[in-house]
Short mmCIF file of C-alpha atoms in Angstrom, two decimals:
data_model
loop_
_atom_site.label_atom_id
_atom_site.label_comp_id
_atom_site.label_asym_id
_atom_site.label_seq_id
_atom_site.Cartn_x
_atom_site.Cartn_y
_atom_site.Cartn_z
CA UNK A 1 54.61 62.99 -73.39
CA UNK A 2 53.15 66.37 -74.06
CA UNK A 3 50.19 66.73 -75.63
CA UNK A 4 49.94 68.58 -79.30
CA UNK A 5 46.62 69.66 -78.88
CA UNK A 6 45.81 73.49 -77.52
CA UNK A 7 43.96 73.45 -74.01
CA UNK A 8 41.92 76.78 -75.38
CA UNK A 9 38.27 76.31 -75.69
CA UNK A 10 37.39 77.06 -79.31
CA UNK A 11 34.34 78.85 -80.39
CA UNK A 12 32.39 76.57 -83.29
CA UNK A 13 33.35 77.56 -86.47
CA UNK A 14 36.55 78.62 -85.28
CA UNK A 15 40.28 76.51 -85.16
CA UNK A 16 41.75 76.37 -81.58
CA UNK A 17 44.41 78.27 -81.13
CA UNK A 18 47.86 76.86 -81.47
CA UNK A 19 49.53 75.37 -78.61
CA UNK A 20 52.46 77.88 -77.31
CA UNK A 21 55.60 78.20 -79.45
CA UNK A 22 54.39 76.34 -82.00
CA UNK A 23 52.75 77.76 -85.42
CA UNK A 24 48.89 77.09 -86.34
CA UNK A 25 48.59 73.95 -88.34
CA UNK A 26 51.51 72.29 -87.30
CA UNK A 27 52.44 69.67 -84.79
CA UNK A 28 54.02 70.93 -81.07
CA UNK A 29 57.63 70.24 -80.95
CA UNK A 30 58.36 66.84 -79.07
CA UNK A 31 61.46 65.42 -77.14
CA UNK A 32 63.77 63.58 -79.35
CA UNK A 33 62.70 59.56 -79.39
CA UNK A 34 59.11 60.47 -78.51
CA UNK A 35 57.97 60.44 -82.23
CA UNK A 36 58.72 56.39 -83.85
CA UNK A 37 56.88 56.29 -86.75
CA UNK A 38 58.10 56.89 -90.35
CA UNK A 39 56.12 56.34 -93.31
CA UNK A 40 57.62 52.40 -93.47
CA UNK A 41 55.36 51.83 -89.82
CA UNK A 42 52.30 54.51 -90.57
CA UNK A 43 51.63 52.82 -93.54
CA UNK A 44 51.63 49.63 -91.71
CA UNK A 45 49.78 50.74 -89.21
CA UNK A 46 46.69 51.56 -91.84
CA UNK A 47 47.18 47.92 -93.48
CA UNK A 48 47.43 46.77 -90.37
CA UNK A 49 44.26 48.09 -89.38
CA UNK A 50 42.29 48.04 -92.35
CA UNK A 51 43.44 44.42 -93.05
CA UNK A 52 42.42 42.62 -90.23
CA UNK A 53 39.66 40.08 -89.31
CA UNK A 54 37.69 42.02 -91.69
CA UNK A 55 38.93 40.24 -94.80
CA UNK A 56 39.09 36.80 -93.35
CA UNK A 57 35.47 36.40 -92.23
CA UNK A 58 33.41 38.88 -94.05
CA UNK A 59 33.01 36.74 -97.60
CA UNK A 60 31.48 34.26 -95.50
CA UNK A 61 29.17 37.40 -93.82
CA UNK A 62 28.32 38.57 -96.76
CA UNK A 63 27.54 35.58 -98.87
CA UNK A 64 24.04 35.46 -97.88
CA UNK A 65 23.12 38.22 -100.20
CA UNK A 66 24.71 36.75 -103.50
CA UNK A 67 27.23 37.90 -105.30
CA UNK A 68 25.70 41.26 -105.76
CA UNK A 69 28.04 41.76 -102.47
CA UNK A 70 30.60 42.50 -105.27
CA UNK A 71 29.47 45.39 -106.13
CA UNK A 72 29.24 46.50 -102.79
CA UNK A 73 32.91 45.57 -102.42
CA UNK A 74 33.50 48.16 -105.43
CA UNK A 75 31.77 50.94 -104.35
CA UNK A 76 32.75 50.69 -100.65
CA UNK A 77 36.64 50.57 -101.77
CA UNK A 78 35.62 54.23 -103.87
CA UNK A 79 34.17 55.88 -100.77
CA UNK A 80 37.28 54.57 -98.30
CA UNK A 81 39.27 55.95 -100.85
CA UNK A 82 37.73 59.71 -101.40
CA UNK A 83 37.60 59.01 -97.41
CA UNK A 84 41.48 58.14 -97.30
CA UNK A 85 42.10 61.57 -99.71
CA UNK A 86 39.88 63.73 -96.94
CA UNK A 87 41.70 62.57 -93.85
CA UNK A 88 45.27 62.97 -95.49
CA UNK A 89 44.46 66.33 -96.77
CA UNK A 90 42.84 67.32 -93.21
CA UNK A 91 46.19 65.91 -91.45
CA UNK A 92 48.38 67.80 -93.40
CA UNK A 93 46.56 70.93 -91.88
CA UNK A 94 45.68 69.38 -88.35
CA UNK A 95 49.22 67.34 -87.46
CA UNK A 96 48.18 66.58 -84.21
CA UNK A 97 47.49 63.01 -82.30
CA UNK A 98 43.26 62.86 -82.18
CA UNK A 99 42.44 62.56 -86.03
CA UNK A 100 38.61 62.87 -86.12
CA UNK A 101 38.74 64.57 -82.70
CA UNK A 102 40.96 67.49 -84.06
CA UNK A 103 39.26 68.14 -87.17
CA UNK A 104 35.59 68.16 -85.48
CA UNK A 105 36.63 70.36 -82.69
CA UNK A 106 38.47 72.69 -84.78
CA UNK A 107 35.50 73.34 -86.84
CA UNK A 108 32.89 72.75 -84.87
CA UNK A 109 34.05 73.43 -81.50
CA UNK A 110 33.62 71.37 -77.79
CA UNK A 111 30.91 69.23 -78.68
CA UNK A 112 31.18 68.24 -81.93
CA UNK A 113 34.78 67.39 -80.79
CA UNK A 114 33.74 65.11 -77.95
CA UNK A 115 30.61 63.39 -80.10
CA UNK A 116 33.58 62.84 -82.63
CA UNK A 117 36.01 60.90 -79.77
CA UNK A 118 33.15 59.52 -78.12
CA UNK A 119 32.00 57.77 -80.90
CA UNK A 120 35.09 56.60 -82.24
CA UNK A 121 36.29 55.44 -78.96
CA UNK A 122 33.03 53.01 -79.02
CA UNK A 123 34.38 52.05 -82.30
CA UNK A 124 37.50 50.91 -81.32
CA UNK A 125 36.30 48.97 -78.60
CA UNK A 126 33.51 47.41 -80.28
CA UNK A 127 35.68 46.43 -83.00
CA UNK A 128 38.23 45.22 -80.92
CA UNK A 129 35.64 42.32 -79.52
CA UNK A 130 34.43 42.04 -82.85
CA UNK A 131 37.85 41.08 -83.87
CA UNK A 132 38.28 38.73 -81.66
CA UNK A 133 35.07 36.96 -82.43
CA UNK A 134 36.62 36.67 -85.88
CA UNK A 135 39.92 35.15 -84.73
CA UNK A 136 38.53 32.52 -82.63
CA UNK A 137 37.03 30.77 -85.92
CA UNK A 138 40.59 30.26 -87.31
CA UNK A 139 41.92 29.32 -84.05
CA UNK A 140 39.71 26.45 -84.34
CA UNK A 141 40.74 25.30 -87.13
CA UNK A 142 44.57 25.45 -85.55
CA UNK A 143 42.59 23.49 -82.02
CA UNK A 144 39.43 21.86 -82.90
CA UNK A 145 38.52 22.17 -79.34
CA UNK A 146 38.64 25.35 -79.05
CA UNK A 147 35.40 25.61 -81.53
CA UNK A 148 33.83 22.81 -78.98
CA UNK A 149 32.05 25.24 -76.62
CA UNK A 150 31.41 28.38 -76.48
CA UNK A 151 33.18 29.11 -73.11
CA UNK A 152 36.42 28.04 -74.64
CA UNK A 153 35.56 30.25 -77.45
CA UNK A 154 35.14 33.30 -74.99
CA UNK A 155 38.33 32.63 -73.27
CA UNK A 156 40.09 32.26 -76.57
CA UNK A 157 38.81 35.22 -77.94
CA UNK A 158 39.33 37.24 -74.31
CA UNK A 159 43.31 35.96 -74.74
CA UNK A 160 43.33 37.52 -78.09
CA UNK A 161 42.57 40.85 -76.62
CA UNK A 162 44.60 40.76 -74.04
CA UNK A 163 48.23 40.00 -75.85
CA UNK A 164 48.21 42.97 -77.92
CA UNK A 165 46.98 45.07 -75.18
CA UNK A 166 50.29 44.04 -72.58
CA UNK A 167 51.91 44.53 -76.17
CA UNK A 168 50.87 48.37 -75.77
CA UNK A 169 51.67 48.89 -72.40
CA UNK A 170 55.29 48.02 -73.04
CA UNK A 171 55.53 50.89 -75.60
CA UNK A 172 55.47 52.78 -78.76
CA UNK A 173 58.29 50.75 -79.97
CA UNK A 174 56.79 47.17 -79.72
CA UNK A 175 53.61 48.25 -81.00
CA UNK A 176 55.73 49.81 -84.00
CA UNK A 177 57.53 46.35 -84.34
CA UNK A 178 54.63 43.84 -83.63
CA UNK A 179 52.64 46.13 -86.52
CA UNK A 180 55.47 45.68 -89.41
CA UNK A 181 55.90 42.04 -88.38
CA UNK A 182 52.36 40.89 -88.97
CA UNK A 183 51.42 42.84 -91.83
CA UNK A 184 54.17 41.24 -93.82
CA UNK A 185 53.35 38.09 -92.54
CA UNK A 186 50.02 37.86 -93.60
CA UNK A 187 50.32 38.83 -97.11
CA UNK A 188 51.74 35.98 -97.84
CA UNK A 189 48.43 33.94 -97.29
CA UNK A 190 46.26 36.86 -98.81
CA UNK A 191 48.25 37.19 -101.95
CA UNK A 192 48.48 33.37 -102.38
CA UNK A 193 44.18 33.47 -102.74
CA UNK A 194 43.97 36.69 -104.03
CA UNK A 195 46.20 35.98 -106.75
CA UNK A 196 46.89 32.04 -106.97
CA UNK A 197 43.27 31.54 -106.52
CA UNK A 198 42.25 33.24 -109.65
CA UNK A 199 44.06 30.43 -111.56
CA UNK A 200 41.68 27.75 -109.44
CA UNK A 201 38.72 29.84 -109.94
CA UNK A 202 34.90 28.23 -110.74
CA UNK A 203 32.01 30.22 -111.50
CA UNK A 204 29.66 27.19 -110.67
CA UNK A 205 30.62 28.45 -107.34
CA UNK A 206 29.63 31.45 -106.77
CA UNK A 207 25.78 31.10 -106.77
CA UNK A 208 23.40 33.60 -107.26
CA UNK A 209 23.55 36.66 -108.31
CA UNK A 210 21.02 38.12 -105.57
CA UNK A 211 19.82 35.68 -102.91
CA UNK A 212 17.73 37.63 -100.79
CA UNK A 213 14.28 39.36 -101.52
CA UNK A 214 15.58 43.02 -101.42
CA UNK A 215 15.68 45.27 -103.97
CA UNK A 216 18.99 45.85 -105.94
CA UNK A 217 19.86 48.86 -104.18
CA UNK A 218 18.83 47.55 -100.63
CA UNK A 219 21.24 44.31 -101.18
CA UNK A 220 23.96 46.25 -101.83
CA UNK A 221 23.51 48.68 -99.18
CA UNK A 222 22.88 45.80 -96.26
CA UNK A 223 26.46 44.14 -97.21
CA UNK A 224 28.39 47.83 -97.88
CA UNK A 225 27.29 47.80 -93.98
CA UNK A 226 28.82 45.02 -93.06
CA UNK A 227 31.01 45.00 -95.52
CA UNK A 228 32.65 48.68 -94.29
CA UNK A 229 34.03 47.10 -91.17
CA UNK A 230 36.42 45.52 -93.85
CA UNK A 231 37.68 49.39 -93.88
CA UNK A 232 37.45 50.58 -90.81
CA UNK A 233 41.34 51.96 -89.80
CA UNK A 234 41.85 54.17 -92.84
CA UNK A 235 42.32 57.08 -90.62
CA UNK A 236 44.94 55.45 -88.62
CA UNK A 237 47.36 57.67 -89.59
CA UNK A 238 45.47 60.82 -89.25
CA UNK A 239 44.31 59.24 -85.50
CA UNK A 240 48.39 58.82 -84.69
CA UNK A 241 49.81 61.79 -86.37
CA UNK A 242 51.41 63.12 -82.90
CA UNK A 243 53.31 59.52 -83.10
CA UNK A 244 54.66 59.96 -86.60
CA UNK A 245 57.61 61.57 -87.77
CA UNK A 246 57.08 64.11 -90.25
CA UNK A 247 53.05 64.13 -89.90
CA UNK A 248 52.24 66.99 -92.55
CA UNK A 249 54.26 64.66 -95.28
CA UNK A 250 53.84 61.32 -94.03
CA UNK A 251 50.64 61.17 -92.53
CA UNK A 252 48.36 61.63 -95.80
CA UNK A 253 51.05 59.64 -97.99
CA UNK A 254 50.77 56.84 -95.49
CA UNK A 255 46.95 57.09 -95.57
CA UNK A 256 46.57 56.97 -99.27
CA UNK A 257 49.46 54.06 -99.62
CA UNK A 258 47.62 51.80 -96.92
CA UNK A 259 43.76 52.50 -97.95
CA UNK A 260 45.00 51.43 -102.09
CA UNK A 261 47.07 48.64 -101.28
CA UNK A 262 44.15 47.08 -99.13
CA UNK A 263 41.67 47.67 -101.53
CA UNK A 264 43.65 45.91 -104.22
CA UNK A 265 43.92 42.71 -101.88
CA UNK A 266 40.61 42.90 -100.38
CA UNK A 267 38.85 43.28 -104.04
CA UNK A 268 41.19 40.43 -105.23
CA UNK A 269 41.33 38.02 -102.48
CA UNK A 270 37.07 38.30 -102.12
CA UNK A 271 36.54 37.15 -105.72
CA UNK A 272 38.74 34.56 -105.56
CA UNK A 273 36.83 33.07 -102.63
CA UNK A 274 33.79 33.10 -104.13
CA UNK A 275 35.22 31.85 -107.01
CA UNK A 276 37.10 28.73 -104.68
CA UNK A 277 34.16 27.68 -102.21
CA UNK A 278 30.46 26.88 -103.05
CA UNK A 279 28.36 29.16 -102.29
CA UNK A 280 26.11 26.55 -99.99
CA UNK A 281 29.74 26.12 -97.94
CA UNK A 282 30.79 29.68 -97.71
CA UNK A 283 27.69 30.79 -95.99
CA UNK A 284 27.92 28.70 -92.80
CA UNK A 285 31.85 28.70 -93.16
CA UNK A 286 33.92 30.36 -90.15
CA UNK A 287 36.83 30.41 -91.97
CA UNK A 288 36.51 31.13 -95.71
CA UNK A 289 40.10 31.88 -96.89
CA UNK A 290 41.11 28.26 -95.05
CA UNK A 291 38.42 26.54 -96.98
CA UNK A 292 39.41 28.34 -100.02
CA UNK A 293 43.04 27.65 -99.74
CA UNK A 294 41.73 23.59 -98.97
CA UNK A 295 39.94 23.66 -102.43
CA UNK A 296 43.00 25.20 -104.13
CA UNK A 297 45.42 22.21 -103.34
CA UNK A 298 43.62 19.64 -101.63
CA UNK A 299 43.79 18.40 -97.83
CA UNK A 300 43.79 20.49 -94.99
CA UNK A 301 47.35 21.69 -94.74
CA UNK A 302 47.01 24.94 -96.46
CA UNK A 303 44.01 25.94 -94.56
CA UNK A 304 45.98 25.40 -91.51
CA UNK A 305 48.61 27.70 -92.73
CA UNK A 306 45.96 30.16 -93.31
CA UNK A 307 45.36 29.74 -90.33
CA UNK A 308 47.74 30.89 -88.55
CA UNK A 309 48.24 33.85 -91.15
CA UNK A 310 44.95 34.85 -90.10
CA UNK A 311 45.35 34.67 -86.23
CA UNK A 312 48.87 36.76 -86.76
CA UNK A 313 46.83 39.38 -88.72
CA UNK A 314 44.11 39.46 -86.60
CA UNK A 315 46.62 39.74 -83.24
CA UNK A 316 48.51 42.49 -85.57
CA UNK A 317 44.75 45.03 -86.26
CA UNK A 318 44.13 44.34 -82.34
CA UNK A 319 47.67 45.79 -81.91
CA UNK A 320 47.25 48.69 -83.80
CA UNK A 321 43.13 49.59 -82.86
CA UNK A 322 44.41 49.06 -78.86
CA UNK A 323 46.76 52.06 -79.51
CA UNK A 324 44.17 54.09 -81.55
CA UNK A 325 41.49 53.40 -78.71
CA UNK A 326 43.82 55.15 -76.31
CA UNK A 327 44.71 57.96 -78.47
CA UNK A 328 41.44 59.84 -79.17
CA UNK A 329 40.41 59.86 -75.40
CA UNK A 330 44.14 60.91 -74.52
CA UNK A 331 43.84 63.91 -77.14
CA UNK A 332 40.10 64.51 -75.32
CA UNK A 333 41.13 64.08 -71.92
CA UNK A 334 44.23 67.01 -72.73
CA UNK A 335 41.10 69.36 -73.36
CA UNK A 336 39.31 68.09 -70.86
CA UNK A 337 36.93 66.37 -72.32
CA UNK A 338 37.09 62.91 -71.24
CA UNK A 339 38.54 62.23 -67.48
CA UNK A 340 41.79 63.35 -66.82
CA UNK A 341 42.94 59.92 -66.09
CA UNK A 342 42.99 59.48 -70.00
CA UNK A 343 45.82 61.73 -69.89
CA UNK A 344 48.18 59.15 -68.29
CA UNK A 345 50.74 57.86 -70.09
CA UNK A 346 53.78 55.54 -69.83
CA UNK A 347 56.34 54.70 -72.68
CA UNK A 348 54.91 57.05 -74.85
CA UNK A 349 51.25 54.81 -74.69
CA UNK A 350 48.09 56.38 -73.03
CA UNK A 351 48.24 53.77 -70.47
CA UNK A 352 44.20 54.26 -69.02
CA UNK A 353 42.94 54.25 -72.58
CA UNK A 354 44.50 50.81 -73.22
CA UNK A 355 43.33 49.41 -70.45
CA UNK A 356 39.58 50.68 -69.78
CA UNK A 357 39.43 49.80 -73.43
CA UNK A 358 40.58 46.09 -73.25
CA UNK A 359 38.28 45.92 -70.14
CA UNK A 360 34.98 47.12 -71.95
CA UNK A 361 35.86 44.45 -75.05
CA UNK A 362 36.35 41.70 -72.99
CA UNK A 363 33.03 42.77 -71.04
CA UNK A 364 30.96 42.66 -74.48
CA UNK A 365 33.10 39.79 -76.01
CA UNK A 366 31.72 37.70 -72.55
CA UNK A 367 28.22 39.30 -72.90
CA UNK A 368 27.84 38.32 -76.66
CA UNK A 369 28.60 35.00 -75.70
CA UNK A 370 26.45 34.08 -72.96
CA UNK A 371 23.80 36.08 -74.87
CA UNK A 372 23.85 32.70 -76.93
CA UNK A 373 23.97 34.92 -80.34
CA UNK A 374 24.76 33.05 -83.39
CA UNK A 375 26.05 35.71 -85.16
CA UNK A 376 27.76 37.49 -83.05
CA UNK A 377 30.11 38.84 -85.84
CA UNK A 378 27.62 40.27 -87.71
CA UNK A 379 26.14 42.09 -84.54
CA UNK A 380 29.22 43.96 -83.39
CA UNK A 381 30.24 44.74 -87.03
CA UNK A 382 27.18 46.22 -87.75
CA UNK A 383 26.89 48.40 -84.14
CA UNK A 384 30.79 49.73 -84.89
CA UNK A 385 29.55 50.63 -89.05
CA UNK A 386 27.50 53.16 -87.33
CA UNK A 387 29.45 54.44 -84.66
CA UNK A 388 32.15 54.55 -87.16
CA UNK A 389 30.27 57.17 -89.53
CA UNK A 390 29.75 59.81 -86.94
CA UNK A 391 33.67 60.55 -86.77
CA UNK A 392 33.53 60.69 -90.53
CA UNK A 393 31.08 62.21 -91.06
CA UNK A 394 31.88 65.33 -89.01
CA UNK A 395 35.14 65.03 -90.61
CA UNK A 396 34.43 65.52 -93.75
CA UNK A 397 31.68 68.30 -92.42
CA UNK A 398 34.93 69.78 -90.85
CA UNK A 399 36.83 69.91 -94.78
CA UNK A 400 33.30 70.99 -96.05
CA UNK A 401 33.34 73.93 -94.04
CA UNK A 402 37.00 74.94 -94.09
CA UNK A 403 36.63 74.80 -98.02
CA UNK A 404 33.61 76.89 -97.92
CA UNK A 405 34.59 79.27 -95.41
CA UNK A 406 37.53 80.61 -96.60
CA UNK A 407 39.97 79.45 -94.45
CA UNK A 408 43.09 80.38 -96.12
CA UNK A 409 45.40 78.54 -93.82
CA UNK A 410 43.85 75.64 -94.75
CA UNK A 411 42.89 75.62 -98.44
CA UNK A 412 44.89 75.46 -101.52
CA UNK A 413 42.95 77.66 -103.96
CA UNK A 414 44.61 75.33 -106.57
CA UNK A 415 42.73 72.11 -104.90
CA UNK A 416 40.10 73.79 -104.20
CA UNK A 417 37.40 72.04 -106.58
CA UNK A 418 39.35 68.95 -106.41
CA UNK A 419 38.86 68.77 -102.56
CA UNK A 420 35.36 70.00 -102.43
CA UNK A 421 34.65 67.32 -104.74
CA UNK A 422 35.98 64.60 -102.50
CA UNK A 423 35.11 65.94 -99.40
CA UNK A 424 31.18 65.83 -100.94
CA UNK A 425 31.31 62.21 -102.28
CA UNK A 426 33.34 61.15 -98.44
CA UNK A 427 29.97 62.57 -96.48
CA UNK A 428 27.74 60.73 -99.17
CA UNK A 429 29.28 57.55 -98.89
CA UNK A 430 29.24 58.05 -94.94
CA UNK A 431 25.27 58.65 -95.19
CA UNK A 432 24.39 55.78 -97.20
CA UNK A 433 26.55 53.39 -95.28
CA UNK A 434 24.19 55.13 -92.05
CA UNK A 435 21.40 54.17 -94.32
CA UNK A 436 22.64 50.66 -94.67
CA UNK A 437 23.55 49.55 -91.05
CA UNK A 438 20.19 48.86 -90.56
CA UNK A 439 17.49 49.75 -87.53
CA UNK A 440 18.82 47.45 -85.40
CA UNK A 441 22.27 49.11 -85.28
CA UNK A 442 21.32 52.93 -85.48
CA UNK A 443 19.11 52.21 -82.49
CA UNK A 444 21.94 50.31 -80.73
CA UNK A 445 24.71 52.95 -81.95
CA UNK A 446 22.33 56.13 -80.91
CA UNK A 447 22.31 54.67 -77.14
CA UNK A 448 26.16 53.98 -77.07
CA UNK A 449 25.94 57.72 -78.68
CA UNK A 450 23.29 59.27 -76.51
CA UNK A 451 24.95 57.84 -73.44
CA UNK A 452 28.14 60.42 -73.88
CA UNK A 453 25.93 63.07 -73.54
CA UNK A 454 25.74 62.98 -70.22
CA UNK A 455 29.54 62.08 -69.83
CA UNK A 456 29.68 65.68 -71.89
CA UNK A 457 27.85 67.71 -69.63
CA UNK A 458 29.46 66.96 -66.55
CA UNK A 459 33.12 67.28 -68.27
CA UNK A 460 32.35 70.72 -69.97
CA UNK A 461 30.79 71.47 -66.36
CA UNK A 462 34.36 71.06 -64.82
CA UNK A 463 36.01 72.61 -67.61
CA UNK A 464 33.47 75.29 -66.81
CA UNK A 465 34.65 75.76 -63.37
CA UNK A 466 38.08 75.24 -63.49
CA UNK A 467 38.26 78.54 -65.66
CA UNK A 468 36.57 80.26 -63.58
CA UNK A 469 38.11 79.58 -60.19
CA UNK A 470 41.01 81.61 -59.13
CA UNK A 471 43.31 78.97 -59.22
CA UNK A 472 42.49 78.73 -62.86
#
C-alpha cells in the first residue's frame, strides 16, 4: 500500500508539499479495495477505542478520591469533546493515515512531527499492556484461578495481547469485522448499568464527597489523570484516515459520533456504579461493573455476564490500538523518520509496527508483574496520560497556528472564531491533564520522551545523507 504522506522535508511553519498527482489537503489516490472503512467501522473504531478497559476498571481507580471524581468525569468528557471537534476539523484538511503525526509535521516541520509519533507510539503500547492488566481482573471472575497468582495473571494478560495482534496481521478486513462485532457486543452490558442501574441506585453508597486531603482542585485534577485514559482513542479516526473511505467527510463525522456516544455511556454507566457498590467495596474491587451488576439482581450470574462483555470489549480496544500503534510509525517511517522497516506492510496492515509493538507490551506487561506492583493499572495509565498529551497538544498547536497564520487552504473564515475557540480550550485541557498526571509520570513519560531524541538524530542524519548522495 502506498503511502499518502509526501516524502518532501517541510520547513517548520510550512505544510509539506502534496504527494504527486494528488491536490494539497487531500488524500493520495489508492487502489480499489485498499480503503475498508466507512463511517459504520470508523465510528466503531473510536468507540471501540475509547470504550475499552477504561470504563470497566477506572470507577474502582478512581474511587479513592470520593465522589468529587464526578466532576472530573464532567469536565474531562468537555475537553475530549473540544478535542474530538479539533482533530475532525484538522482531518478534513490533513486526510492522510498519521493523525497527530501529519498535523505536527505540517506545521511544525521534522521534529515536531517525530516527537508527535514518538510519543504516541509509546502511548499505544503502554496502553496496550495497560489494557491487558485491566482484562485479566474480569477474566478472573470468568476462572478464579486465573486471579490465584500473579504468573497466571501475566500469561493471561500476555494472551490478551497477542489475539488481537495475529487478528491484525491477517488484515484490514478482520480488524474492520472483529471492531463492529465487539463494540455492539458490549453495549449491551454497559447500557444495562448505565441505564438499568439508575433504577437500583443508593446514595448511602457512594461515600464521601472528597476522601483524600487535597484541595478541591488538586482531587479533581489527580482522577481527570487517570481518569483521561478512559478517553484515550478519540483521534482514531484522524490516526486511520488513509484506511477510511471518504476521509475529508467521514473522518471528523466519525470522530464527533464516537467521542459523544462514549461520553454519554461513560458519564452514565460511572454514576450508576457508584450509586450500585459501597464505596468501602468499590475501592479494592477489580471488577466494578460485575459487582455492580451482582448488587442489581442478586447472585453472581450477571457479573459473570459482565464478564465476558468486558473481556470482548477489552479484546475489541486491543484490536483497534494494535492497528493505530502500527500506523503512526508506518506514516513516520514513509518520511523517514522511524526505520524503514516500519514501512512494511502486508494485507493492507503495517506488519513491523504490529509486531515490535505487541513485543514491547508484553515486555512491560511481564516487567510490571515481577516488579510485584499492586497497582499496576494505575501506573501504566498514568505514564500513557502523559505521553498521550504531547500528540495533542502539538495538535491543537498545529490548528492554533494554521488559524492564526492565515492559511487559507485551511481555514474557513466563517469558523474562524468558532475554531480558535476550540482549538484554545483543546490545548488547555491538554495542559492541565499534564498538570494532573503527577511527578511520578512526567518524570517517567519525559525519559520514554527524551529517549527518541536520539532515535531522531540518527534518522534525520540518514535522511540527511540520502539527499545528498548522488543516488539520491
Amino acid at each position: 500500500m502506498t503511502s499518502t504522506i509526501s516524502t518532501a522535508t517541510p520547513t517548520p511553519g510550512s505544510a509539506p508539499a502534496p504527494a504527486p498527482g494528488s491536490a494539497p489537503g487531500t488524500a493520495e489516490p489508492r487502489p480499489r479495495g485498499e480503503r475498508r472503512f466507512g463511517l459504520p467501522v470508523a465510528t466503531c473504531l473510536v468507540m471501540g477505542n475509547v470504550i475499552g478497559g477504561g470504563i470497566f476498571l477506572l470507577p474502582a481507580s478512581v474511587a479513592p478520591f470520593g465522589t468529587i471524581s464526578l466532576v472530573a468525569f464532567a469536565v474531562l468528557t468537555l475537553g475530549a469533546i473540544a478535542l474530538a471537534l479539533v482533530f475532525g476539523r484538522l482531518a478534513n484538511r490533513h486526510p492522510q493515515t498519521g493523525g497527530p503525526y501529519v498535523y505536527a509535521r505540517a506545521a511544525f516541520g521534522d521534529f515536531a512531527g517525530f516527537l508527535a509519533a514518538w510519543s504516541y507510539w509509546i502511548t499505544t503500547w503502554v496502553s496496550n499492556a495497560a489494557l491487558a492488566v485491566a482484562a485479566v481482573g474480569y477474566i478472573g471472575v470468568l476462572f478464579p484461578a486465573v486471579g490465584a497468582h500473579k504468573w497466571s495473571m501475566c500469561l493471561a494478560a500476555l494472551g490478551v495481547q497477542w489475539l488481537p495482534a495475529l487478528a491484525n496481521l491477517a488484515g484490514t478486513r478482520y480488524v474492520g469485522a472483529v471492531q463492529l462485532v465487539s463494540t455492539v457486543l458490549k453495549f449491551a452490558p454497559l447500557l444495562l448499568v448505565a441505564v438499568g442501574g439508575l433504577f437500583f441506585f443508593d446514595p448511602a453508597n457512594l461515600g464521601p464527597f472528597q476522601a483524600t486531603g487535597q484541595s478541591a482542585v488538586g482531587a479533581v485534577s489527580a482522577s481527570a489523570a487517570i481518569l483521561l485514559f478512559s478517553y484515550l482513542g478519540v483521534e482514531s479516526a484522524a490516526v486511520s484516515a488513509g484506511e477510511v473511505r471518504d476521509p475529508e467527510r467521514n473522518v471528523g463525522r466519525a470522530t464527533i459520533l464516537g467521542t459523544v456516544g462514549a461520553a454519554t455511556v461513560y458519564l452514565l454507566g460511572t454514576l450508576a456504579v457508584f450509586g450500585l457498590v459501597a464505596h468501602e467495596k468499590l475501592v479494592a474491587s477489580a471488577a466494578p461493573f460485575s459487582d455492580a451488576v451482582n448488587a442489581m439482581f442478586g447472585g453472581t450470574w450477571g457479573g459473570t455476564l459482565v464478564a465476558c462483555a468486558a473481556v470482548i470489549s477489552m479484546a475489541g480496544a486491543l484490536n483497534g490500538w494494535t492497528l493505530l500503534s502500527a500506523q503512526t510509525p508506518y506514516a513516520a517511517a514513509k518520511d523517514g523518520l522511524f526505520p524503514k522497516a516500519f514501512e512494511t506492510r502486508k494485507r493492507g496492515v503495517p506488519v513491523t509496527g504490529v509486531l515490535v509493538t505487541v513485543v514491547l507490551a508484553s515486555a512491560l506487561t511481564v516487567y510490571n508483574y515481577t516488579a510485584g506492583s499492586p497497582r499496576v493499572f494505575e501506573v501504566l495509565v498514568l505514564v500513557t496520560t502523559f505521553t498521550a498529551t504531547v500528540p495533542y497538544l502539538l495538535s491543537t498547536a498545529a490548528q492554533i497556528y494554521f488559524l492564526a497564520s492565515g492559511h487559507r487552504e485551511r481555514v474557513r473564515p466563517g469558523r474562524l472564531v468558532r475554531d480558535a475557540v476550540l482549538a484554545c480550550l483543546a490545548f488547555a485541557f491538554s495542559m492541565w491533564l499534564v498538570a494532573g498526571s503527577g511527578y511520578a509520570a512526567v518524570y517517567q513519560g519525559v525519559l520514554f520522551l527524551f529517549a527518541g531524541v536520539l532515535v531522531y538524530a540518527v534518522m534525520a542524519a540518514r535522511k540527511q545523507r540520502a539527499s545528498v548522495s548522488p543516488a539520491g
